Amino acid sequence: MAGAGGGGCPRAATTSSGASRRSRGPSTRTWPKNKSRPHSRGEYNVYSTFQSHEPEFDYLKSLEIEEKINKIRWLPQQNAAHFLLSTNDKTIKLWKISERDKRAEGYNLKDEDGRLRDPFRITALRVPILKPMDLMVEASPRRIFANAHTYHINSISVNSDHETYLSADDLRINLWHLEITDRSFNIVDIKPANMEELTEVITAAEFHPHQCNVFVYSSSKGTIRLCDMRSSALCDRHSKFFEEPEDPSSRSFFSEIISSISDVKFSHSGRYMMTRDYLSVKVWDLNMESRPVETHQVHEYLRSKLCSLYENDCIFDKFECCWNGSDSAIMTGSYNNFFRMFDRDTRRDVTLEASRESSKPRASLKPRKVCTGGKRKKDEISVDSLDFNKKILHTAWHPADNVIAVAATNNLYIFQDKIN
């Protein structure tokens, strides 16, 4: 398996240790390159830190709304500024992140310290001039999209038309225009008339990368529905339905829980989509609904541990997955700070560990193996000694380079492929 998509095992580039959590809660961060020195590929420095959401309280429902951010999605860059959408459980915000490295001096109506001048003392007009200053990164909220979701928002996805985006909660999906904050269109509603008849919830939703009328959403029953917004205003009838038939011989008490899909991602080409359930990653061809074209086992050795994972609530963890830039490899997280990479061409896979020991600059990551019983080899780790409090739920792959980022609790690890 070519680490990080090619060229041997990934090598640690930089570890960004989780910033100490402020009293106001987590914040969003962006990591473009440092302009003050030559940029080394795979090295990132903190570019901007700002508070995205504040804790709120819903007085009508006596419900506390946490400030924690569920999703961040970048908008395609149109000019020098960057725009992103961030959401907590209830409110979505559009942020503008811009740079300022010049300031105007020589105002006529105010002094350099900003105080207004006495108009009677202004005897001559002067032309303000721009002078260089230290780079300042400003984050300003441009839109707030609120009060449209009864349940917790689990997904936001920007459309390829660059004008609209969707937001999904447990039972509904709304379509927004980026310029309109006071209303949205409900395009999916699976809420039954009687909530006692509720059998499934929406777990993730995403727009197709090229076709602005197509989106998919996954459910807690392990199914994926592809919808076409051209067919009707309310997409209550799907165009395609993806589901793998269950093997009756392997059915257990936990079958429905572990079949719930925690993430769905279209490939960059738009031909395939990937889904992550508790134990596996599946790749689906959009032209074949009956079964996935690929199934990759992430941590099959945990099947015998499902009872204890249910008792400590780990069985409800929601792991994300991602494609590399060429759609030839996929990555997802596991426990014990392990993450898994699968090469789709060679069908080889590797387990790697994100830790402080392995994240020293220019250090190569060694493949890890988990043994389930019997005699343990030297470099193997027993399934009984895995730390389930250390988990990698979030992963990201650079769209062009073989650089990956994995989030482990309060640390962000960035690795790049080994350069011979």
CSV table of C-alpha atoms in Angstrom, one decimal:
chain,number,residue,atom,x,y,z
A,1,MET,CA,0.0,0.0,0.0
A,2,ALA,CA,1.5,3.3,-1.0
A,3,GLY,CA,1.2,5.5,2.1
A,4,ALA,CA,-1.0,8.6,1.5
A,5,GLY,CA,-1.7,7.5,-2.0
A,6,GLY,CA,1.9,6.8,-3.2
A,7,GLY,CA,5.6,6.9,-2.6
A,8,GLY,CA,6.0,4.7,0.4
A,9,CYS,CA,4.7,5.2,4.0
A,10,PRO,CA,3.6,8.7,5.0
A,11,ARG,CA,6.0,10.8,6.9
A,12,ALA,CA,5.1,13.2,9.6
A,13,ALA,CA,5.1,16.8,8.5
A,14,THR,CA,3.8,18.8,11.4
A,15,THR,CA,1.7,18.1,14.5
A,16,SER,CA,-0.6,20.8,15.6
A,17,SER,CA,-1.4,20.1,19.2
A,18,GLY,CA,-4.9,21.0,20.1
A,19,ALA,CA,-5.1,24.5,21.3
A,20,SER,CA,-6.2,24.8,24.9
A,21,ARG,CA,-9.9,25.1,24.9
A,22,ARG,CA,-11.0,28.5,25.8
A,23,SER,CA,-13.9,29.1,28.2
A,24,ARG,CA,-16.1,30.1,25.3
A,25,GLY,CA,-15.6,26.7,23.6
A,26,PRO,CA,-14.1,25.6,20.4
A,27,SER,CA,-13.3,27.8,17.4
A,28,THR,CA,-12.8,27.4,13.7
A,29,ARG,CA,-9.3,27.4,12.3
A,30,THR,CA,-7.7,27.8,8.9
A,31,TRP,CA,-4.2,26.7,7.9
A,32,PRO,CA,-2.9,28.3,4.7
A,33,LYS,CA,0.9,28.6,4.3
A,34,ASN,CA,3.1,31.0,6.2
A,35,LYS,CA,4.0,34.0,4.0
A,36,SER,CA,7.0,35.1,6.0
A,37,ARG,CA,9.3,32.2,4.9
A,38,PRO,CA,9.6,29.7,2.0
A,39,HIS,CA,6.8,27.2,2.1
A,40,SER,CA,7.7,23.6,2.7
A,41,ARG,CA,5.1,21.2,1.3
A,42,GLY,CA,3.2,19.5,4.1
A,43,GLU,CA,4.0,22.1,6.7
A,44,TYR,CA,1.2,24.3,8.1
A,45,ASN,CA,1.0,27.1,10.6
A,46,VAL,CA,-2.0,28.6,12.3
A,47,TYR,CA,-3.4,31.3,10.0
A,48,SER,CA,-6.4,32.5,11.8
A,49,THR,CA,-8.4,31.6,14.9
A,50,PHE,CA,-11.9,33.0,15.6
A,51,GLN,CA,-15.0,32.1,17.6
A,52,SER,CA,-17.7,30.8,15.3
A,53,HIS,CA,-20.6,30.1,17.6
A,54,GLU,CA,-21.6,31.0,21.2
A,55,PRO,CA,-23.6,28.9,23.7
A,56,GLU,CA,-27.4,29.6,23.4
A,57,PHE,CA,-30.5,28.6,25.2
A,58,ASP,CA,-33.8,27.8,23.6
A,59,TYR,CA,-36.3,29.1,26.2
A,60,LEU,CA,-39.4,27.7,24.4
A,61,LYS,CA,-38.0,24.1,24.7
A,62,SER,CA,-35.8,24.7,27.8
A,63,LEU,CA,-32.9,23.3,25.7
A,64,GLU,CA,-29.3,24.3,25.9
A,65,ILE,CA,-27.6,24.7,22.5
A,66,GLU,CA,-23.9,23.9,22.6
A,67,GLU,CA,-21.4,26.1,20.7
A,68,LYS,CA,-19.5,23.1,19.3
A,69,ILE,CA,-19.2,23.0,15.6
A,70,ASN,CA,-20.7,20.0,13.8
A,71,LYS,CA,-19.5,20.7,10.2
A,72,ILE,CA,-17.3,23.2,8.3
A,73,ARG,CA,-17.6,23.5,4.5
A,74,TRP,CA,-15.5,25.8,2.2
A,75,LEU,CA,-17.1,27.7,-0.6
A,76,PRO,CA,-15.3,27.7,-4.0
A,77,GLN,CA,-12.9,30.7,-3.9
A,78,GLN,CA,-14.1,33.6,-6.2
A,79,ASN,CA,-11.6,36.3,-5.1
A,80,ALA,CA,-8.8,37.0,-2.7
A,81,ALA,CA,-11.1,36.3,0.3
A,82,HIS,CA,-12.1,32.9,1.6
A,83,PHE,CA,-15.6,32.0,2.6
A,84,LEU,CA,-16.8,29.1,4.7
A,85,LEU,CA,-20.0,27.7,6.2
A,86,SER,CA,-19.9,26.5,9.8
A,87,THR,CA,-22.8,25.0,11.8
A,88,ASN,CA,-23.6,23.9,15.3
A,89,ASP,CA,-26.7,21.9,16.2
A,90,LYS,CA,-29.2,24.7,15.1
A,91,THR,CA,-27.5,27.7,13.4
A,92,ILE,CA,-25.4,28.0,10.2
A,93,LYS,CA,-23.1,30.9,9.6
A,94,LEU,CA,-21.3,32.2,6.5
A,95,TRP,CA,-17.9,33.6,7.3
A,96,LYS,CA,-15.6,35.8,5.3
A,97,ILE,CA,-11.9,35.5,6.0
A,98,SER,CA,-9.8,38.2,4.4
A,99,GLU,CA,-6.3,39.7,4.7
A,100,ARG,CA,-5.2,43.3,5.3
A,101,ASP,CA,-1.5,44.2,5.0
A,102,LYS,CA,-1.9,48.0,4.2
A,103,ARG,CA,-3.5,50.8,6.1
A,104,ALA,CA,-4.5,54.3,5.1
A,105,GLU,CA,-2.9,57.3,6.8
A,106,GLY,CA,-3.4,61.0,6.4
A,107,TYR,CA,-7.2,61.4,6.8
A,108,ASN,CA,-8.6,64.9,6.7
A,109,LEU,CA,-11.4,64.5,9.2
A,110,LYS,CA,-9.7,62.4,11.9
A,111,ASP,CA,-6.3,62.0,13.6
A,112,GLU,CA,-4.1,59.0,13.3
A,113,ASP,CA,-5.5,57.7,16.6
A,114,GLY,CA,-9.0,57.8,15.1
A,115,ARG,CA,-10.4,60.8,17.0
A,116,LEU,CA,-12.4,63.4,14.9
A,117,ARG,CA,-10.7,66.6,14.2
A,118,ASP,CA,-12.2,70.0,14.7
A,119,PRO,CA,-13.4,71.1,11.2
A,120,PHE,CA,-12.4,74.8,11.9
A,121,ARG,CA,-8.8,73.7,12.5
A,122,ILE,CA,-8.5,71.9,9.1
A,123,THR,CA,-6.7,74.5,6.9
A,124,ALA,CA,-5.5,72.2,4.1
A,125,LEU,CA,-6.7,69.1,2.3
A,126,ARG,CA,-4.4,66.1,2.1
A,127,VAL,CA,-4.5,62.9,0.1
A,128,PRO,CA,-4.6,59.7,2.3
A,129,ILE,CA,-1.8,57.3,1.4
A,130,LEU,CA,-1.6,53.5,1.9
A,131,LYS,CA,1.3,52.3,4.1
A,132,PRO,CA,2.4,48.7,4.6
A,133,MET,CA,1.5,47.1,8.0
A,134,ASP,CA,1.8,43.6,9.6
A,135,LEU,CA,-0.5,41.1,8.0
A,136,MET,CA,-3.9,41.0,9.7
A,137,VAL,CA,-6.4,38.3,9.1
A,138,GLU,CA,-10.0,39.3,9.7
A,139,ALA,CA,-12.9,36.9,10.1
A,140,SER,CA,-16.3,38.5,9.7
A,141,PRO,CA,-19.8,36.9,9.8
A,142,ARG,CA,-21.6,37.7,6.5
A,143,ARG,CA,-24.9,35.6,6.9
A,144,ILE,CA,-26.6,33.8,9.7
A,145,PHE,CA,-29.1,31.1,8.7
A,146,ALA,CA,-31.1,30.2,11.8
A,147,ASN,CA,-34.4,28.8,13.0
A,148,ALA,CA,-34.9,26.3,10.2
A,149,HIS,CA,-34.2,23.0,12.0
A,150,THR,CA,-36.1,21.4,14.8
A,151,TYR,CA,-33.6,18.7,15.2
A,152,HIS,CA,-29.8,18.7,15.3
A,153,ILE,CA,-28.0,19.6,12.1
A,154,ASN,CA,-25.7,16.8,11.0
A,155,SER,CA,-24.7,17.9,7.5
A,156,ILE,CA,-24.1,20.9,5.3
A,157,SER,CA,-23.1,20.6,1.6
A,158,VAL,CA,-22.4,23.4,-0.9
A,159,ASN,CA,-23.9,22.9,-4.4
A,160,SER,CA,-21.9,23.0,-7.6
A,161,ASP,CA,-24.0,26.0,-8.7
A,162,HIS,CA,-22.1,28.0,-6.1
A,163,GLU,CA,-25.4,29.7,-5.1
A,164,THR,CA,-27.2,27.1,-2.9
A,165,TYR,CA,-26.4,24.6,-0.2
A,166,LEU,CA,-28.3,22.0,1.8
A,167,SER,CA,-28.5,21.4,5.5
A,168,ALA,CA,-29.8,18.2,7.0
A,169,ASP,CA,-31.0,17.2,10.4
A,170,ASP,CA,-32.4,13.8,11.7
A,171,LEU,CA,-35.7,14.1,9.8
A,172,ARG,CA,-35.5,17.0,7.2
A,173,ILE,CA,-33.2,18.4,4.6
A,174,ASN,CA,-33.5,22.1,3.7
A,175,LEU,CA,-32.2,24.0,0.6
A,176,TRP,CA,-30.8,27.5,1.1
A,177,HIS,CA,-29.7,30.3,-1.1
A,178,LEU,CA,-26.5,31.8,0.1
A,179,GLU,CA,-27.9,35.3,-0.2
A,180,ILE,CA,-31.2,34.6,1.6
A,181,THR,CA,-31.2,34.0,5.3
A,182,ASP,CA,-34.9,34.3,6.3
A,183,ARG,CA,-36.2,31.3,4.5
A,184,SER,CA,-35.3,28.0,3.1
A,185,PHE,CA,-37.1,25.2,1.1
A,186,ASN,CA,-37.8,21.9,2.7
A,187,ILE,CA,-36.8,19.3,0.1
A,188,VAL,CA,-36.9,16.1,2.2
A,189,ASP,CA,-39.2,15.4,5.1
A,190,ILE,CA,-39.3,11.9,6.6
A,191,LYS,CA,-41.1,12.8,9.8
A,192,PRO,CA,-44.1,10.5,10.3
A,193,ALA,CA,-47.5,11.8,11.4
A,194,ASN,CA,-47.1,9.7,14.5
A,195,MET,CA,-43.5,9.8,16.0
A,196,GLU,CA,-44.0,6.4,17.5
A,197,GLU,CA,-43.9,5.0,13.9
A,198,LEU,CA,-40.4,6.5,13.4
A,199,THR,CA,-38.1,3.7,12.1
A,200,GLU,CA,-35.1,5.6,10.7
A,201,VAL,CA,-33.3,9.0,10.7
A,202,ILE,CA,-31.2,10.9,8.2
A,203,THR,CA,-27.5,10.6,9.1
A,204,ALA,CA,-25.7,12.4,6.3
A,205,ALA,CA,-26.4,14.3,3.1
A,206,GLU,CA,-24.3,15.6,0.2
A,207,PHE,CA,-24.7,17.3,-3.2
A,208,HIS,CA,-23.3,15.7,-6.3
A,209,PRO,CA,-20.0,17.4,-7.2
A,210,HIS,CA,-21.1,18.3,-10.8
A,211,GLN,CA,-24.8,17.9,-11.2
A,212,CYS,CA,-26.5,20.7,-9.2
A,213,ASN,CA,-29.9,18.9,-9.2
A,214,VAL,CA,-28.7,15.7,-7.6
A,215,PHE,CA,-28.0,14.9,-4.0
A,216,VAL,CA,-27.9,11.8,-1.7
A,217,TYR,CA,-28.7,11.2,1.9
A,218,SER,CA,-28.0,8.2,4.1
A,219,SER,CA,-30.1,6.7,6.9
A,220,SER,CA,-29.7,4.9,10.1
A,221,LYS,CA,-30.9,1.7,8.4
A,222,GLY,CA,-27.9,1.6,6.1
A,223,THR,CA,-29.7,2.8,3.0
A,224,ILE,CA,-28.8,5.6,0.6
A,225,ARG,CA,-31.3,7.5,-1.4
A,226,LEU,CA,-30.3,9.6,-4.5
A,227,CYS,CA,-32.8,12.4,-5.3
A,228,ASP,CA,-33.3,14.6,-8.3
A,229,MET,CA,-34.7,18.1,-7.5
A,230,ARG,CA,-36.0,18.4,-11.1
A,231,SER,CA,-38.7,15.7,-10.4
A,232,SER,CA,-40.6,17.6,-7.7
A,233,ALA,CA,-40.2,20.4,-5.2
A,234,LEU,CA,-40.4,17.9,-2.3
A,235,CYS,CA,-38.0,15.0,-3.0
A,236,ASP,CA,-40.1,12.5,-0.9
A,237,ARG,CA,-39.7,9.9,-3.8
A,238,HIS,CA,-36.1,9.0,-4.5
A,239,SER,CA,-34.7,8.4,-8.0
A,240,LYS,CA,-32.3,5.6,-6.8
A,241,PHE,CA,-32.2,3.5,-3.7
A,242,PHE,CA,-28.9,1.8,-2.7
A,243,GLU,CA,-29.0,-1.0,-0.2
A,244,GLU,CA,-27.0,-4.2,0.3
A,245,PRO,CA,-29.1,-7.1,1.3
A,246,GLU,CA,-28.3,-8.4,4.8
A,247,ASP,CA,-27.0,-11.9,5.3
A,248,PRO,CA,-29.6,-13.6,7.6
A,249,SER,CA,-26.9,-15.9,9.1
A,250,SER,CA,-24.9,-13.0,10.5
A,251,ARG,CA,-27.8,-11.1,12.0
A,252,SER,CA,-27.5,-10.1,15.6
A,253,PHE,CA,-28.9,-7.7,18.2
A,254,PHE,CA,-26.3,-5.1,17.0
A,255,SER,CA,-27.0,-5.5,13.2
A,256,GLU,CA,-29.1,-2.4,12.9
A,257,ILE,CA,-26.8,-0.2,14.9
A,258,ILE,CA,-23.6,-1.2,13.1
A,259,SER,CA,-25.3,-0.9,9.6
A,260,SER,CA,-26.2,2.8,10.3
A,261,ILE,CA,-24.2,5.0,7.8
A,262,SER,CA,-22.2,7.8,9.5
A,263,ASP,CA,-20.8,9.5,6.4
A,264,VAL,CA,-21.4,9.6,2.6
A,265,LYS,CA,-19.0,11.2,0.2
A,266,PHE,CA,-19.1,11.4,-3.6
A,267,SER,CA,-15.9,10.8,-5.5
A,268,HIS,CA,-14.3,13.8,-7.2
A,269,SER,CA,-15.3,12.3,-10.6
A,270,GLY,CA,-19.0,12.0,-9.5
A,271,ARG,CA,-19.2,8.4,-10.7
A,272,TYR,CA,-18.9,6.7,-7.3
A,273,MET,CA,-19.9,7.4,-3.7
A,274,MET,CA,-18.4,6.0,-0.5
A,275,THR,CA,-20.3,5.2,2.7
A,276,ARG,CA,-19.0,4.5,6.1
A,277,ASP,CA,-20.8,2.3,8.6
A,278,TYR,CA,-19.4,1.1,11.9
A,279,LEU,CA,-17.2,-1.7,10.7
A,280,SER,CA,-16.6,-1.0,7.0
A,281,VAL,CA,-16.3,1.4,4.1
A,282,LYS,CA,-18.3,0.7,0.9
A,283,VAL,CA,-17.9,2.1,-2.6
A,284,TRP,CA,-21.0,2.3,-4.7
A,285,ASP,CA,-21.3,2.8,-8.5
A,286,LEU,CA,-24.1,5.3,-9.1
A,287,ASN,CA,-25.3,3.1,-11.9
A,288,MET,CA,-25.7,0.0,-9.7
A,289,GLU,CA,-28.1,0.1,-6.8
A,290,SER,CA,-28.2,-3.6,-5.7
A,291,ARG,CA,-24.8,-3.9,-4.0
A,292,PRO,CA,-21.5,-1.9,-3.5
A,293,VAL,CA,-18.7,-2.5,-6.0
A,294,GLU,CA,-16.1,-2.5,-3.1
A,295,THR,CA,-16.3,-3.4,0.6
A,296,HIS,CA,-13.3,-2.6,2.8
A,297,GLN,CA,-13.3,-3.9,6.4
A,298,VAL,CA,-12.0,-1.2,8.7
A,299,HIS,CA,-11.8,-3.1,12.0
A,300,GLU,CA,-13.6,-6.4,11.6
A,301,TYR,CA,-11.7,-7.6,14.8
A,302,LEU,CA,-14.2,-5.5,16.8
A,303,ARG,CA,-17.2,-7.7,15.8
A,304,SER,CA,-16.5,-9.9,18.9
A,305,LYS,CA,-16.4,-6.8,21.1
A,306,LEU,CA,-19.8,-5.3,20.1
A,307,CYS,CA,-21.3,-6.0,23.5
A,308,SER,CA,-18.8,-4.0,25.4
A,309,LEU,CA,-18.7,-1.3,22.7
A,310,TYR,CA,-22.5,-1.0,23.2
A,311,GLU,CA,-22.1,-0.7,26.9
A,312,ASN,CA,-19.6,2.2,26.7
A,313,ASP,CA,-21.6,3.9,23.8
A,314,CYS,CA,-18.6,3.6,21.4
A,315,ILE,CA,-20.9,1.7,19.0
A,316,PHE,CA,-22.6,5.0,18.3
A,317,ASP,CA,-19.4,6.8,17.2
A,318,LYS,CA,-19.7,8.5,13.8
A,319,PHE,CA,-16.6,8.0,11.7
A,320,GLU,CA,-15.9,10.1,8.6
A,321,CYS,CA,-14.2,8.9,5.4
A,322,CYS,CA,-12.5,10.7,2.5
A,323,TRP,CA,-11.1,10.2,-1.0
A,324,ASN,CA,-7.7,11.2,-2.3
A,325,GLY,CA,-7.5,13.7,-5.1
A,326,SER,CA,-7.5,11.0,-7.9
A,327,ASP,CA,-10.2,8.8,-6.3
A,328,SER,CA,-7.6,5.9,-6.3
A,329,ALA,CA,-7.4,5.6,-2.5
A,330,ILE,CA,-9.7,6.1,0.5
A,331,MET,CA,-9.1,6.8,4.2
A,332,THR,CA,-11.1,6.5,7.4
A,333,GLY,CA,-10.4,6.4,11.1
A,334,SER,CA,-10.5,3.8,13.9
A,335,TYR,CA,-9.7,3.4,17.5
A,336,ASN,CA,-6.4,3.6,19.4
A,337,ASN,CA,-5.6,6.6,17.2
A,338,PHE,CA,-5.4,4.2,14.2
A,339,PHE,CA,-6.5,5.2,10.7
A,340,ARG,CA,-6.9,3.0,7.7
A,341,MET,CA,-6.0,3.6,4.1
A,342,PHE,CA,-7.2,1.4,1.2
A,343,ASP,CA,-5.7,1.5,-2.3
A,344,ARG,CA,-8.5,0.8,-4.8
A,345,ASP,CA,-6.3,-0.3,-7.6
A,346,THR,CA,-4.1,-2.9,-5.8
A,347,ARG,CA,-6.7,-3.7,-3.1
A,348,ARG,CA,-3.9,-3.3,-0.5
A,349,ASP,CA,-4.6,-1.7,2.8
A,350,VAL,CA,-2.6,-0.4,5.7
A,351,THR,CA,-3.2,0.6,9.3
A,352,LEU,CA,-1.2,3.6,10.6
A,353,GLU,CA,-1.1,5.3,14.0
A,354,ALA,CA,-1.3,9.0,14.7
A,355,SER,CA,0.7,9.6,17.9
A,356,ARG,CA,3.2,12.1,19.3
A,357,GLU,CA,6.0,9.5,18.9
A,358,SER,CA,5.3,9.0,15.2
A,359,SER,CA,4.7,12.7,14.4
A,360,LYS,CA,8.3,13.9,14.7
A,361,PRO,CA,9.4,15.7,11.5
A,362,ARG,CA,10.8,13.3,8.9
A,363,ALA,CA,9.8,10.2,10.8
A,364,SER,CA,8.2,7.4,8.8
A,365,LEU,CA,5.0,5.8,10.0
A,366,LYS,CA,5.2,2.1,10.5
A,367,PRO,CA,2.2,-0.1,9.6
A,368,ARG,CA,0.4,-1.5,12.7
A,369,LYS,CA,-1.4,-4.8,13.0
A,370,VAL,CA,-4.0,-6.0,15.5
A,371,CYS,CA,-4.1,-9.6,16.6
A,372,THR,CA,-7.4,-11.2,17.8
A,373,GLY,CA,-6.1,-14.2,19.7
A,374,GLY,CA,-3.4,-16.8,20.0
A,375,LYS,CA,0.3,-15.9,20.0
A,376,ARG,CA,1.0,-12.2,19.5
A,377,LYS,CA,3.9,-11.3,17.3
A,378,LYS,CA,6.4,-8.6,18.2
A,379,ASP,CA,5.0,-5.6,16.4
A,380,GLU,CA,1.3,-6.6,16.9
A,381,ILE,CA,-1.1,-5.1,19.4
A,382,SER,CA,-3.8,-7.2,21.0
A,383,VAL,CA,-7.5,-6.3,20.4
A,384,ASP,CA,-7.9,-6.4,24.2
A,385,SER,CA,-5.4,-3.6,24.7
A,386,LEU,CA,-6.9,-1.1,22.3
A,387,ASP,CA,-7.8,2.3,23.8
A,388,PHE,CA,-11.4,3.1,22.7
A,389,ASN,CA,-11.1,6.6,24.2
A,390,LYS,CA,-8.5,7.4,21.5
A,391,LYS,CA,-10.4,7.6,18.2
A,392,ILE,CA,-10.0,9.3,14.8
A,393,LEU,CA,-13.4,10.4,13.7
A,394,HIS,CA,-12.3,13.1,11.3
A,395,THR,CA,-10.0,12.7,8.3
A,396,ALA,CA,-9.1,14.9,5.3
A,397,TRP,CA,-7.0,14.4,2.1
A,398,HIS,CA,-5.4,17.3,0.2
A,399,PRO,CA,-7.2,17.7,-3.1
A,400,ALA,CA,-4.0,17.8,-5.2
A,401,ASP,CA,-1.0,16.6,-3.0
A,402,ASN,CA,-0.4,13.5,-1.0
A,403,VAL,CA,-0.9,15.3,2.3
A,404,ILE,CA,-3.4,14.0,4.9
A,405,ALA,CA,-4.8,15.4,8.1
A,406,VAL,CA,-6.3,13.3,10.9
A,407,ALA,CA,-7.9,14.6,14.0
A,408,ALA,CA,-7.3,12.6,17.2
A,409,THR,CA,-9.2,14.0,20.2
A,410,ASN,CA,-7.6,17.5,20.7
A,411,ASN,CA,-4.6,17.0,18.3
A,412,LEU,CA,-4.4,17.5,14.6
A,413,TYR,CA,-1.8,15.3,12.8
A,414,ILE,CA,-0.6,16.2,9.3
A,415,PHE,CA,1.4,13.7,7.3
A,416,GLN,CA,2.8,13.8,3.8
A,417,ASP,CA,4.1,11.0,1.5
A,418,LYS,CA,7.7,10.0,1.8
A,419,ILE,CA,9.9,11.7,-0.8
A,420,ASN,CA,12.8,9.5,-1.8
